[in-house]
């Protein structure tokens, strides 16, 4: 401050002419002083150009001491210097102005002392101060606050931090944090005062904050996080308001620290009376009968008043009008409370505004994908009435393509009040891939997978894929092409060509596994899929023609007659008709929705070949979301195959169960009828499988899911009926993760009723490949 005052006085005296710097006659031109040059001295790390960039005084300017004063302040305010001074001296063409600066020290080293429970690397991440940055005492104080917040989240509420700054050579300093952690402090008790309708346990279940438990040292439960506690107060208040207690008040938590005991959190509550809904009415611009609109709202007479339900009903009613073209519709609720009867009347007032149409739909951001590919997925059509549902479904459809990283729909006013413009902003992602994978499965042992694919071929939305899988028992080569919109209609068409070799293991002798037979297949398939809109948007039909030429070899002399009959060439020419409804939110780690399908495959007859059969398959799987982001799955699959006269039915076309994709805990394809003479597994004509799974997140951020399951299943011969008598069953648990190599499954199933030489249980896993 003394330097500033002195400098100001000198500048003022200079301006008044009472003092003046030494000048030569060469500097004076017409009684004025001129700037010869502007220089900087004393800087080491800060570039001269960076300093002069904030200086307004330039060479050739009239020497202005007011401006020099401003320049000095601007340099000081850069924050890099502890001192800034101005020097002047004579130059050839006037006064040379020199800004002499003293730089602040930089942080040459950061150290921590006393941190026993937290690694220094973690603390450095929380600091917010970089090595070699300019020392700023304000930033140091803020870094201490950040470290203390970090420690408090880990339960160290008594910890202390002091900073020490020690000089180092070259105008650098050592910034050292001296930490006294002390012991962790847990929440010993959470109590509520004033609650009578809901007990303490009910309210604790709502909170993220919890008391110390037996496993707190593992789960980090029981620590105080004030931000979480604030959120908990909001949650408790919302809980009361959504259960009829519209006058309820939740006070600020009181936190008391008791030495050698821990923290005690007390929350005071004024519950008030529970209010019940009396009359619900809708008024204003009604496009439909009141009774129809009331049928869409959730809140009804006799219900406990709920603010959350009212908010949902507002959105529901608004969506009705938005989907009819009233983009600017508004729904305003009003309530009339009776403090004596504790009843609430609710009236929803609707103002629908002007009906609007889509004037234009603009596609923005696509560089590879053609406009046509995007527009055919849109439900928002130019010239048609505005619809919020159309925008939502358009967004979903574009996401399902898998071509885009991000999709955003924005609306803006069109050329008139009754027109609206929709901008579809997309961010493309790479759609081509080349991959080499390796893995292991209980079916194929070790295997490697090579794949080259393009999911958006030439920007047309077509898919081309070539792959090869080389395993211990299986070798597969495959080429597949899919056109999702044949002739610009929502009809998919596909062609699949494959070469498949597989060895079927059937028995073990003297510790060695022997092949029952080997199958070498060459085949192709053509398929068509089409929407069945008269059902709903999730239902599609399909027709597939397949041709498979299989050569059966390596059949031992002791094999079953049914296996021997297959030896040689087996040609299957078949057509499959299917109908499938798939409403899952995503195919992997599904959280809601269902899959239901029926297929009928007809082989032989007028289609040729020497394999004749009718095969019927049905599947129904339902994913039910539960509490804490858990999911319950109930699934059933049924199959029936019958041989027709005029051809044969190979064993490999019949049903065999067991393994990770049917009844876990059993060896692959181990559940099967046996030949009574040889004991060979010969498959059955009927099968049924039931799976119950409970899935729960283990590590949510990493996408790792745990599960427990109960499986039931059996295979029956032609003369047997479907029956639960003697059904095979297993229970178990597992882990699933969509790893960088693809879906990974590790599951253990316990056979609940082992028979003969069957194992009591099996570990099974699949990993790698492109599934």
XYZ file of C-alpha atoms in Angstrom:
771
model
C 0.000 0.000 0.000
C 2.893 2.366 0.787
C 4.374 1.771 -2.663
C 1.009 2.462 -4.300
C 0.560 5.718 -2.381
C 4.089 6.851 -3.214
C 3.647 6.026 -6.902
C 0.343 7.898 -7.059
C 1.899 10.945 -5.440
C 4.828 10.894 -7.853
C 2.525 10.622 -10.856
C 0.307 13.478 -9.619
C 3.290 15.727 -8.952
C 4.666 14.865 -12.388
C 1.400 15.821 -14.076
C 1.263 19.109 -12.135
C 4.800 19.909 -13.249
C 6.186 20.138 -9.688
C 8.603 17.343 -10.486
C 9.487 15.739 -13.767
C 11.764 12.901 -14.763
C 15.125 13.645 -16.320
C 14.554 14.373 -19.946
C 16.658 15.605 -22.742
C 15.740 18.165 -25.302
C 15.537 15.358 -27.817
C 12.469 14.009 -25.955
C 10.561 17.237 -26.188
C 8.658 17.919 -29.326
C 6.455 20.915 -29.151
C 6.563 20.796 -25.306
C 5.431 17.141 -25.144
C 7.205 13.928 -24.042
C 7.126 10.828 -26.256
C 7.624 7.116 -25.629
C 10.741 5.694 -27.241
C 10.049 2.042 -26.255
C 8.322 -0.146 -23.633
C 10.366 -2.916 -21.944
C 9.944 -5.541 -19.202
C 12.607 -6.725 -16.769
C 12.685 -9.219 -13.920
C 10.394 -11.824 -15.547
C 11.597 -15.433 -15.594
C 8.620 -17.665 -16.413
C 6.030 -15.202 -17.689
C 6.687 -14.260 -21.306
C 7.363 -10.563 -22.043
C 4.741 -10.675 -24.810
C 2.091 -11.847 -22.319
C 2.873 -8.896 -20.024
C 2.960 -6.295 -22.797
C -0.374 -7.621 -24.083
C -2.132 -5.949 -21.126
C -0.152 -2.702 -21.463
C -1.847 0.077 -23.435
C 1.215 2.389 -23.666
C 2.942 1.931 -27.036
C 6.092 3.190 -28.748
C 5.479 6.644 -30.304
C 2.643 7.521 -27.887
C 2.667 10.726 -25.909
C 3.994 9.949 -22.445
C 0.886 9.777 -20.233
C 1.451 9.100 -16.535
C -2.224 8.348 -15.907
C -2.067 5.606 -18.522
C 1.176 4.288 -17.022
C -0.595 4.056 -13.670
C -3.371 1.974 -15.281
C -0.810 -0.213 -17.044
C 0.938 -0.890 -13.744
C -2.338 -1.934 -12.115
C -3.263 -4.179 -15.072
C 0.079 -5.996 -14.842
C -0.342 -6.454 -11.083
C -3.869 -7.799 -11.557
C -2.528 -10.597 -13.769
C -1.860 -12.356 -10.459
C 1.648 -13.507 -11.275
C 3.680 -10.850 -9.454
C 4.379 -9.722 -5.892
C 5.702 -6.337 -6.999
C 5.540 -4.140 -10.120
C 7.500 -0.890 -10.583
C 7.994 1.654 -13.385
C 11.395 2.983 -14.405
C 12.116 5.581 -17.057
C 15.317 6.574 -18.848
C 16.348 8.593 -21.845
C 16.209 7.016 -25.264
C 17.130 8.129 -28.786
C 13.605 9.262 -29.588
C 12.079 9.897 -26.192
C 11.539 8.118 -22.886
C 12.190 4.407 -22.420
C 9.534 2.946 -20.093
C 10.610 -0.160 -18.141
C 8.173 -2.262 -16.104
C 10.217 -4.030 -13.451
C 8.385 -7.080 -12.068
C 9.028 -9.504 -9.228
C 7.370 -12.863 -9.954
C 5.515 -14.917 -7.384
C 7.179 -18.277 -6.695
C 5.886 -21.389 -8.426
C 5.040 -24.683 -6.736
C 7.998 -26.961 -7.413
C 6.857 -29.811 -5.182
C 3.663 -30.936 -3.432
C 3.902 -33.252 -0.438
C 1.585 -34.758 2.178
C 2.497 -35.674 5.712
C 0.419 -37.727 8.143
C -1.973 -39.254 5.566
C -2.192 -42.850 6.783
C -5.575 -43.940 5.424
C -5.566 -42.180 2.048
C -2.955 -42.498 -0.668
C -1.180 -39.319 -1.802
C -2.311 -39.920 -5.398
C -5.964 -39.686 -4.304
C -5.285 -36.472 -2.405
C -3.541 -34.901 -5.405
C -6.677 -35.520 -7.478
C -8.769 -33.582 -4.940
C -6.390 -30.614 -4.561
C -7.284 -28.597 -7.627
C -3.701 -27.259 -7.688
C -1.231 -28.287 -10.370
C 2.495 -28.740 -9.985
C 4.541 -25.739 -11.279
C 1.540 -23.412 -11.050
C 1.949 -19.964 -9.485
C 1.595 -19.973 -5.711
C -1.766 -18.459 -4.770
C -2.602 -18.426 -1.074
C -6.333 -18.189 -1.766
C -6.134 -21.345 -3.898
C -4.171 -23.077 -1.143
C -6.921 -22.311 1.394
C -9.552 -23.611 -1.010
C -7.526 -26.781 -1.586
C -7.521 -27.400 2.167
C -11.321 -27.104 2.185
C -11.527 -29.615 -0.659
C -9.290 -32.062 1.194
C -11.354 -31.713 4.363
C -14.580 -32.383 2.438
C -12.931 -35.442 0.895
C -11.893 -36.743 4.322
C -15.301 -36.065 5.829
C -16.956 -38.229 3.173
C -14.744 -41.030 4.449
C -15.785 -40.424 8.053
C -12.827 -38.347 9.318
C -14.696 -35.433 10.867
C -12.020 -34.623 13.473
C -9.192 -34.327 11.004
C -6.997 -31.222 10.786
C -4.909 -29.858 7.908
C -2.215 -27.182 7.963
C -0.177 -25.969 5.028
C 3.546 -25.283 5.151
C 5.398 -23.382 2.424
C 9.158 -23.857 2.204
C 11.444 -22.094 -0.297
C 13.274 -24.029 -2.995
C 15.928 -22.873 -5.511
C 14.952 -21.017 -8.723
C 12.075 -19.098 -7.104
C 10.119 -22.289 -6.366
C 8.479 -23.497 -3.151
C 7.528 -26.761 -1.493
C 3.820 -26.874 -0.658
C 3.357 -29.365 2.157
C 0.050 -30.394 3.747
C 0.393 -31.598 7.317
C -2.578 -33.857 8.053
C -3.814 -35.154 11.409
C -6.493 -37.703 10.491
C -7.571 -38.898 13.955
C -10.164 -41.692 14.146
C -13.162 -42.154 11.885
C -16.481 -40.875 13.169
C -19.656 -42.788 12.320
C -23.325 -41.953 12.667
C -24.309 -43.711 15.846
C -28.004 -42.925 15.756
C -30.621 -41.319 13.519
C -33.772 -40.318 15.353
C -36.968 -38.517 14.429
C -39.100 -36.316 16.650
C -42.777 -35.675 15.995
C -43.512 -38.622 13.685
C -46.502 -40.761 14.607
C -47.970 -41.959 11.277
C -44.669 -43.445 10.094
C -42.150 -45.057 12.406
C -38.426 -44.399 12.372
C -37.635 -47.480 10.278
C -40.045 -46.384 7.536
C -38.334 -43.002 7.289
C -34.806 -44.450 7.471
C -35.630 -46.643 4.463
C -36.140 -43.463 2.412
C -32.757 -42.025 3.333
C -29.379 -42.595 1.725
C -27.729 -41.616 5.014
C -27.647 -44.523 7.438
C -26.382 -45.563 10.840
C -23.178 -47.511 11.346
C -23.662 -51.205 10.668
C -21.623 -54.364 11.021
C -20.320 -54.091 7.439
C -19.710 -50.317 7.469
C -15.969 -50.856 7.093
C -16.727 -52.474 3.707
C -19.802 -50.583 2.453
C -18.922 -47.068 3.710
C -22.363 -46.923 5.311
C -22.692 -44.768 8.402
C -20.615 -41.781 7.269
C -22.061 -38.289 7.301
C -22.334 -36.552 3.952
C -24.136 -33.247 4.420
C -25.193 -33.041 0.776
C -26.772 -36.481 1.025
C -28.429 -35.498 4.287
C -29.934 -32.406 2.665
C -31.270 -34.625 -0.116
C -32.681 -37.023 2.509
C -34.618 -34.181 4.137
C -36.121 -33.353 0.749
C -36.986 -37.028 0.212
C -38.717 -37.289 3.590
C -40.682 -34.113 2.904
C -41.738 -35.451 -0.519
C -42.707 -38.765 1.087
C -45.102 -37.004 3.455
C -46.523 -34.753 0.739
C -47.106 -37.779 -1.484
C -48.963 -39.620 1.258
C -51.562 -36.954 2.025
C -49.679 -34.865 4.602
C -49.649 -31.711 2.538
C -48.935 -29.475 5.586
C -46.009 -31.573 6.807
C -42.767 -29.793 7.601
C -39.331 -31.378 8.011
C -36.793 -29.382 10.006
C -33.081 -28.983 9.447
C -31.141 -31.953 10.824
C -29.362 -31.378 14.113
C -25.973 -33.072 14.273
C -24.338 -33.677 17.647
C -20.881 -35.182 18.074
C -20.385 -37.210 21.229
C -16.771 -38.005 21.978
C -15.903 -41.699 21.892
C -19.412 -42.455 20.618
C -19.981 -40.793 17.278
C -22.601 -38.629 15.605
C -26.249 -38.357 16.481
C -28.595 -36.980 13.811
C -31.975 -35.654 14.937
C -34.692 -34.619 12.491
C -37.850 -32.894 13.737
C -41.096 -33.410 11.840
C -44.490 -31.697 11.987
C -46.796 -34.173 10.291
C -50.113 -32.356 10.418
C -53.252 -34.121 9.179
C -53.575 -36.512 6.273
C -55.660 -35.025 3.447
C -57.795 -37.233 1.210
C -58.928 -36.449 -2.337
C -62.599 -35.517 -2.576
C -63.624 -34.392 -6.080
C -61.470 -34.467 -9.203
C -62.612 -32.371 -12.149
C -61.307 -31.147 -15.501
C -62.346 -27.862 -17.093
C -61.330 -25.526 -19.886
C -60.755 -26.459 -23.534
C -62.017 -30.028 -23.652
C -61.262 -31.962 -26.838
C -62.685 -35.162 -25.342
C -65.443 -35.961 -22.840
C -64.544 -35.246 -19.208
C -65.124 -38.907 -18.291
C -62.560 -40.040 -20.876
C -59.960 -37.565 -19.666
C -60.597 -38.467 -16.012
C -59.988 -42.086 -16.955
C -56.397 -41.174 -17.836
C -55.482 -39.592 -14.495
C -54.167 -41.704 -11.629
C -55.433 -39.671 -8.698
C -59.027 -40.468 -7.750
C -61.572 -39.761 -5.060
C -60.662 -41.451 -1.785
C -56.920 -41.524 -2.488
C -54.410 -39.869 -0.193
C -53.408 -36.590 -1.827
C -50.053 -36.906 -3.618
C -48.177 -34.047 -5.232
C -46.120 -36.472 -7.328
C -49.244 -38.144 -8.709
C -50.721 -34.738 -9.549
C -47.533 -33.835 -11.444
C -47.722 -37.066 -13.437
C -51.378 -36.425 -14.237
C -50.546 -32.928 -15.492
C -48.041 -34.429 -17.933
C -50.470 -37.186 -18.941
C -53.232 -34.707 -19.771
C -50.835 -32.412 -21.592
C -49.565 -35.331 -23.687
C -53.140 -36.061 -24.773
C -53.408 -32.573 -26.273
C -49.841 -32.430 -27.587
C -50.394 -35.691 -29.462
C -53.481 -34.118 -31.088
C -51.412 -31.237 -32.459
C -51.715 -28.697 -29.642
C -48.012 -28.177 -29.054
C -48.540 -25.253 -26.685
C -51.221 -26.839 -24.497
C -51.047 -26.020 -20.789
C -52.552 -27.851 -17.819
C -52.837 -25.966 -14.513
C -53.995 -27.710 -11.321
C -55.834 -25.899 -8.548
C -56.634 -27.351 -5.124
C -59.269 -26.442 -2.567
C -58.438 -27.680 0.906
C -60.919 -28.066 3.766
C -58.991 -27.839 7.038
C -61.965 -29.231 9.010
C -62.775 -32.328 6.973
C -59.205 -32.666 5.627
C -60.509 -33.151 2.112
C -58.993 -31.732 -1.087
C -60.817 -30.901 -4.326
C -58.596 -30.957 -7.430
C -59.420 -29.179 -10.678
C -57.255 -29.446 -13.782
C -57.702 -26.418 -16.061
C -56.727 -26.984 -19.700
C -55.805 -24.342 -22.254
C -55.067 -26.085 -25.519
C -53.914 -23.080 -27.526
C -53.631 -23.175 -31.299
C -53.282 -26.408 -33.226
C -50.017 -26.639 -35.149
C -48.529 -28.767 -37.909
C -45.003 -29.782 -38.800
C -43.864 -27.329 -41.469
C -40.404 -28.790 -42.008
C -38.237 -31.548 -40.575
C -34.530 -30.712 -40.913
C -31.803 -33.362 -40.590
C -28.615 -31.844 -39.174
C -25.222 -33.419 -38.524
C -25.248 -36.493 -40.784
C -22.167 -36.819 -42.948
C -22.256 -40.555 -43.749
C -25.849 -41.651 -43.211
C -28.206 -40.661 -45.989
C -31.206 -38.499 -45.194
C -33.522 -41.231 -46.435
C -32.245 -43.696 -43.838
C -33.037 -41.201 -41.077
C -36.356 -39.955 -42.398
C -37.846 -43.431 -42.755
C -37.443 -43.902 -38.992
C -39.244 -40.643 -38.181
C -42.860 -40.617 -37.057
C -42.956 -36.823 -37.326
C -44.070 -36.113 -40.901
C -44.035 -32.763 -42.657
C -47.556 -31.428 -43.151
C -49.088 -33.624 -40.433
C -50.331 -32.499 -37.025
C -47.737 -31.937 -34.321
C -47.377 -34.921 -31.974
C -45.204 -35.310 -28.905
C -45.546 -39.085 -29.155
C -44.261 -38.945 -32.732
C -41.144 -37.080 -31.543
C -40.543 -39.545 -28.715
C -40.916 -42.566 -30.984
C -38.694 -40.947 -33.637
C -35.949 -40.458 -31.067
C -36.235 -44.069 -29.902
C -36.154 -45.408 -33.451
C -33.001 -43.478 -34.313
C -31.262 -44.649 -31.135
C -32.130 -48.276 -31.932
C -30.346 -48.034 -35.275
C -27.033 -47.873 -33.432
C -25.579 -45.409 -35.964
C -25.624 -42.330 -33.736
C -23.831 -41.250 -30.591
C -26.494 -38.705 -29.750
C -29.926 -37.695 -31.056
C -31.684 -34.465 -30.074
C -35.039 -33.147 -31.271
C -35.576 -29.384 -31.154
C -38.702 -27.488 -32.150
C -39.036 -23.841 -33.148
C -41.715 -21.599 -34.516
C -42.381 -21.913 -38.235
C -43.344 -19.298 -40.798
C -46.709 -18.756 -39.061
C -48.243 -19.362 -35.641
C -49.829 -22.650 -36.704
C -46.597 -24.127 -38.061
C -43.605 -25.600 -36.262
C -40.157 -26.660 -37.468
C -38.483 -29.806 -36.114
C -34.681 -29.952 -36.172
C -33.245 -33.453 -35.837
C -29.678 -33.002 -34.565
C -27.569 -36.139 -34.741
C -23.992 -37.034 -33.887
C -22.739 -39.999 -35.879
C -20.538 -42.776 -34.553
C -18.314 -45.256 -36.470
C -20.404 -48.180 -37.744
C -17.700 -50.349 -39.281
C -15.546 -52.693 -37.238
C -12.777 -55.207 -37.518
C -12.287 -57.389 -34.487
C -10.346 -60.385 -33.313
C -11.630 -62.054 -30.158
C -10.727 -65.068 -28.083
C -12.532 -66.846 -25.323
C -13.664 -70.041 -23.723
C -17.021 -71.733 -23.306
C -18.070 -74.985 -21.753
C -19.485 -76.010 -25.162
C -16.617 -75.162 -27.514
C -13.638 -75.073 -25.113
C -11.157 -72.431 -26.315
C -12.063 -70.497 -29.436
C -11.076 -67.474 -31.477
C -13.383 -65.209 -33.448
C -12.595 -62.993 -36.444
C -15.184 -60.547 -37.714
C -15.419 -57.733 -40.231
C -18.719 -55.885 -40.259
C -20.345 -52.707 -41.485
C -23.712 -51.865 -39.934
C -24.361 -48.857 -42.158
C -23.026 -49.911 -45.532
C -22.430 -46.854 -47.762
C -24.731 -44.872 -45.471
C -27.740 -46.915 -46.645
C -28.456 -48.612 -43.307
C -27.592 -52.055 -44.678
C -25.566 -54.578 -42.694
C -22.766 -56.756 -44.086
C -20.923 -59.132 -41.821
C -18.319 -61.845 -42.316
C -17.077 -63.947 -39.438
C -15.103 -67.033 -38.559
C -15.115 -68.973 -35.297
C -12.460 -71.620 -34.667
C -12.945 -73.715 -31.556
C -11.968 -77.025 -30.010
C -15.149 -78.761 -31.185
C -16.724 -76.252 -33.537
C -15.592 -74.462 -36.696
C -17.900 -71.882 -38.245
C -17.643 -69.579 -41.247
C -20.472 -67.163 -41.941
C -21.390 -64.351 -44.345
C -24.547 -62.351 -43.682
C -26.243 -59.430 -45.438
C -29.360 -57.630 -44.195
C -31.423 -54.971 -45.966
C -33.716 -53.471 -43.273
C -35.932 -51.536 -45.720
C -36.539 -53.549 -48.852
C -37.879 -51.375 -51.718
C -38.119 -48.481 -49.219
C -40.721 -50.334 -47.208
C -40.349 -51.470 -43.612
C -39.630 -55.016 -44.727
C -36.289 -56.568 -43.886
C -34.530 -59.104 -46.095
C -31.489 -61.152 -45.295
C -29.211 -63.792 -46.753
C -26.963 -66.049 -44.706
C -24.333 -68.488 -46.036
C -22.421 -70.740 -43.641
C -20.023 -73.654 -43.275
C -20.232 -75.525 -39.978
C -18.266 -78.444 -38.533
C -19.052 -79.857 -35.089
C -18.068 -82.879 -33.043
C -20.718 -84.331 -30.714
C -19.284 -85.886 -27.545
C -21.485 -88.542 -26.031
C -19.572 -90.819 -23.681
C -16.407 -91.161 -21.634
C -14.338 -94.298 -21.273
C -11.038 -94.807 -19.439
C -10.890 -91.068 -18.835
C -11.210 -90.143 -22.528
C -14.132 -88.454 -24.327
C -15.290 -90.154 -27.504
C -17.229 -88.562 -30.358
C -20.632 -90.090 -30.969
C -20.501 -88.604 -34.471
C -19.237 -85.611 -36.461
C -21.400 -83.252 -38.489
C -20.119 -81.231 -41.449
C -22.742 -78.779 -42.770
C -22.883 -76.366 -45.670
C -25.969 -74.197 -45.904
C -27.702 -70.960 -46.717
C -30.837 -69.136 -45.683
C -33.067 -66.371 -47.024
C -35.306 -64.448 -44.658
C -37.917 -61.705 -44.746
C -39.249 -59.768 -41.750
C -42.207 -57.424 -41.724
C -44.126 -55.351 -39.168
C -47.517 -56.452 -37.909
C -48.858 -53.017 -37.124
C -52.373 -54.272 -36.502
C -50.976 -55.743 -33.281
C -48.602 -52.981 -32.129
C -45.244 -51.395 -32.955
C -43.277 -54.165 -31.202
C -44.622 -57.107 -33.195
C -43.045 -58.468 -36.378
C -43.575 -61.486 -38.558
C -40.911 -63.427 -40.428
C -40.481 -66.073 -43.111
C -37.194 -67.920 -43.526
C -36.118 -70.518 -46.045
C -33.100 -72.616 -45.126
C -31.080 -75.256 -46.957
C -28.639 -77.415 -45.016
C -26.497 -80.189 -46.489
C -24.991 -82.150 -43.588
C -22.560 -85.027 -43.795
C -22.552 -87.327 -40.747
C -19.385 -89.339 -40.179
C -17.218 -91.000 -37.519
C -20.146 -93.055 -36.236
C -18.858 -95.936 -34.052
C -20.086 -99.514 -34.550
C -21.580 -99.532 -31.069
C -23.753 -96.480 -31.728
C -27.540 -96.449 -31.509
C -29.445 -97.436 -34.625
C -30.946 -93.926 -34.756
C -27.466 -92.437 -34.990
C -26.322 -95.009 -37.564
C -29.325 -94.149 -39.742
C -27.995 -90.595 -40.053
C -24.607 -91.612 -41.421
C -23.930 -90.092 -44.800
C -25.682 -87.166 -46.441
C -28.679 -85.417 -44.816
C -30.335 -82.603 -46.754
C -32.748 -80.322 -44.896
C -34.859 -77.946 -46.962
C -37.238 -76.041 -44.722
C -39.313 -72.913 -44.360
C -39.960 -71.259 -40.991
C -42.832 -68.926 -40.200
C -42.526 -66.788 -37.090
C -44.187 -64.051 -35.117
C -42.355 -62.182 -32.386
C -43.189 -59.354 -30.013
C -40.121 -57.753 -28.418
C -40.678 -54.765 -26.119
C -37.437 -54.981 -24.137
C -35.706 -51.699 -23.351
C -32.353 -53.228 -24.374
C -31.174 -56.712 -25.346
C -28.419 -56.985 -22.704
C -29.085 -56.372 -18.989
C -32.762 -55.845 -19.782
C -34.669 -54.020 -17.051
C -38.240 -54.089 -18.375
C -40.368 -55.418 -21.205
C -41.026 -58.862 -22.625
C -40.238 -61.213 -25.501
C -42.916 -63.521 -26.862
C -42.467 -65.622 -29.987
C -44.008 -68.489 -31.936
C -42.348 -70.313 -34.846
C -43.321 -73.174 -37.109
C -40.729 -74.908 -39.282
C -41.767 -77.199 -42.146
C -39.040 -79.400 -43.670
C -39.139 -81.730 -46.659
C -42.258 -82.536 -48.687
C -42.720 -80.150 -51.579
C -39.472 -78.391 -50.528
C -37.356 -81.447 -51.290
C -34.531 -82.956 -49.287
C -34.554 -86.183 -47.309
C -35.324 -84.729 -43.851
C -39.063 -84.451 -43.147
C -40.453 -82.846 -40.008
C -42.727 -80.221 -38.473
C -41.196 -78.261 -35.598
C -43.091 -75.902 -33.253
C -41.350 -73.555 -30.811
C -42.770 -71.059 -28.314
C -41.091 -68.704 -25.903
C -42.355 -66.182 -23.369
C -40.022 -64.077 -21.212
C -41.081 -61.244 -18.901
C -38.741 -58.765 -17.233
C -40.264 -57.152 -14.145
C -38.465 -54.134 -12.579
C -38.170 -54.366 -8.808
C -36.791 -52.201 -5.983
C -33.156 -50.981 -5.920
C -32.748 -51.399 -9.705
C -33.232 -55.153 -9.472
C -35.097 -57.215 -12.063
C -37.100 -60.428 -11.847
C -37.253 -62.647 -14.947
C -39.755 -65.398 -15.543
C -39.299 -67.339 -18.769
C -40.727 -70.428 -20.404
C -39.850 -72.248 -23.628
C -41.670 -75.153 -25.222
C -40.936 -77.268 -28.277
C -42.487 -80.073 -30.285
C -41.162 -81.851 -33.374
C -42.784 -84.613 -35.374
C -41.394 -86.735 -38.154
C -43.477 -86.918 -41.319
C -43.668 -89.850 -43.640
C -41.493 -89.762 -46.743
C -38.247 -88.776 -45.013
C -36.210 -89.082 -41.830
C -35.713 -87.097 -38.634
C -32.015 -86.838 -37.640
C -31.016 -86.902 -34.009
C -29.415 -83.443 -34.276
C -32.826 -81.943 -35.127
C -34.405 -83.315 -31.938
C -34.375 -81.667 -28.523
C -31.636 -82.033 -25.913
C -31.318 -79.744 -22.880
C -28.624 -78.794 -20.428
C -26.036 -76.063 -20.259
C -25.823 -72.346 -19.751
C -28.663 -71.506 -22.188
C -31.291 -73.963 -20.912
C -31.024 -75.879 -17.622
C -27.858 -74.817 -15.852
C -25.916 -77.207 -13.648
C -26.129 -79.983 -16.245
C -23.593 -80.809 -18.941
C -24.360 -79.434 -22.389
C -27.232 -81.404 -24.038
C -27.129 -83.958 -21.204
C -30.889 -84.004 -20.575
C -32.163 -86.379 -23.241
C -33.937 -89.667 -23.729
C -31.500 -92.593 -24.090
C -31.447 -95.590 -26.366
C -32.443 -98.457 -24.055
C -29.913 -100.823 -25.710
C -26.806 -98.639 -26.137
C -27.441 -95.815 -23.678
C -26.762 -93.197 -26.367
C -28.535 -89.871 -26.082
C -30.953 -89.764 -29.011
C -32.942 -86.591 -28.295
C -36.653 -86.180 -27.792
C -39.667 -84.917 -29.688
C -40.913 -82.651 -26.883
C -39.255 -80.290 -24.459
C -40.052 -77.576 -21.935
C -37.807 -75.226 -19.970
C -38.652 -72.755 -17.217
C -36.215 -70.174 -15.843
C -36.659 -67.884 -12.855
C -33.962 -65.247 -12.316
C -33.446 -62.425 -9.880
C -30.887 -59.920 -11.159
C -29.244 -57.223 -9.060
C -26.477 -54.666 -9.691
C -23.124 -55.526 -8.119
C -21.023 -52.674 -9.495
C -23.442 -50.313 -11.179
C -20.957 -47.970 -12.831
C -19.063 -50.893 -14.381
C -22.292 -52.610 -15.497
C -21.587 -55.801 -13.521
C -24.774 -57.662 -12.568
C -25.266 -60.550 -10.166
C -28.070 -63.097 -10.344
C -29.635 -66.093 -8.669
C -31.727 -68.605 -10.609
C -33.967 -71.643 -10.454
C -34.230 -73.750 -13.631
C -36.652 -76.514 -14.558
C -36.700 -78.558 -17.744
C -37.110 -81.920 -19.383
C -37.200 -83.675 -22.757
C -39.832 -86.257 -23.672
C -40.182 -88.937 -26.295
C -42.997 -89.021 -28.825
C -45.246 -91.272 -26.758
C -44.847 -89.267 -23.559
C -46.924 -86.328 -22.373
C -45.610 -83.037 -21.062
C -45.295 -83.578 -17.316
C -43.651 -82.129 -14.245
C -43.175 -85.649 -12.935
C -39.447 -86.361 -12.917
C -38.581 -82.887 -14.183
C -34.912 -81.919 -13.881
C -34.100 -78.885 -11.773
C -31.206 -76.756 -10.603
C -30.471 -73.638 -8.569
C -27.486 -71.363 -8.701
C -25.974 -67.937 -9.029
C -23.843 -66.012 -11.472
C -22.269 -62.788 -12.695
C -22.762 -60.994 -16.023
C -20.741 -58.209 -17.557
C -20.658 -56.668 -21.011
C -16.872 -56.726 -21.245
C -14.710 -55.175 -23.998
C -14.564 -58.655 -25.581
C -18.337 -58.996 -25.528
C -20.890 -60.420 -23.082
C -19.379 -62.400 -20.228
C -21.355 -64.901 -18.164
C -20.047 -66.891 -15.200
C -22.693 -69.085 -13.575
C -22.782 -72.023 -11.204
C -25.728 -74.383 -11.205
C -26.361 -77.117 -8.648
C -28.161 -80.230 -9.873
C -30.911 -80.787 -7.302
C -31.327 -84.490 -8.164
C -28.180 -86.048 -9.684
C -28.717 -89.350 -11.426
C -26.168 -91.959 -12.392
C -22.814 -90.357 -13.201
C -24.238 -86.846 -13.514
C -22.197 -84.141 -11.737
C -23.679 -82.535 -8.634
C -23.181 -79.134 -10.250
C -21.339 -77.235 -12.957
C -19.440 -74.013 -13.346
C -20.129 -72.619 -16.788
C -18.979 -69.496 -18.503
C -18.857 -67.881 -21.893
C -16.677 -64.941 -22.774
C -15.434 -63.341 -25.935
C -16.774 -63.471 -29.418
C -19.364 -61.115 -30.793
C -22.644 -62.363 -29.336
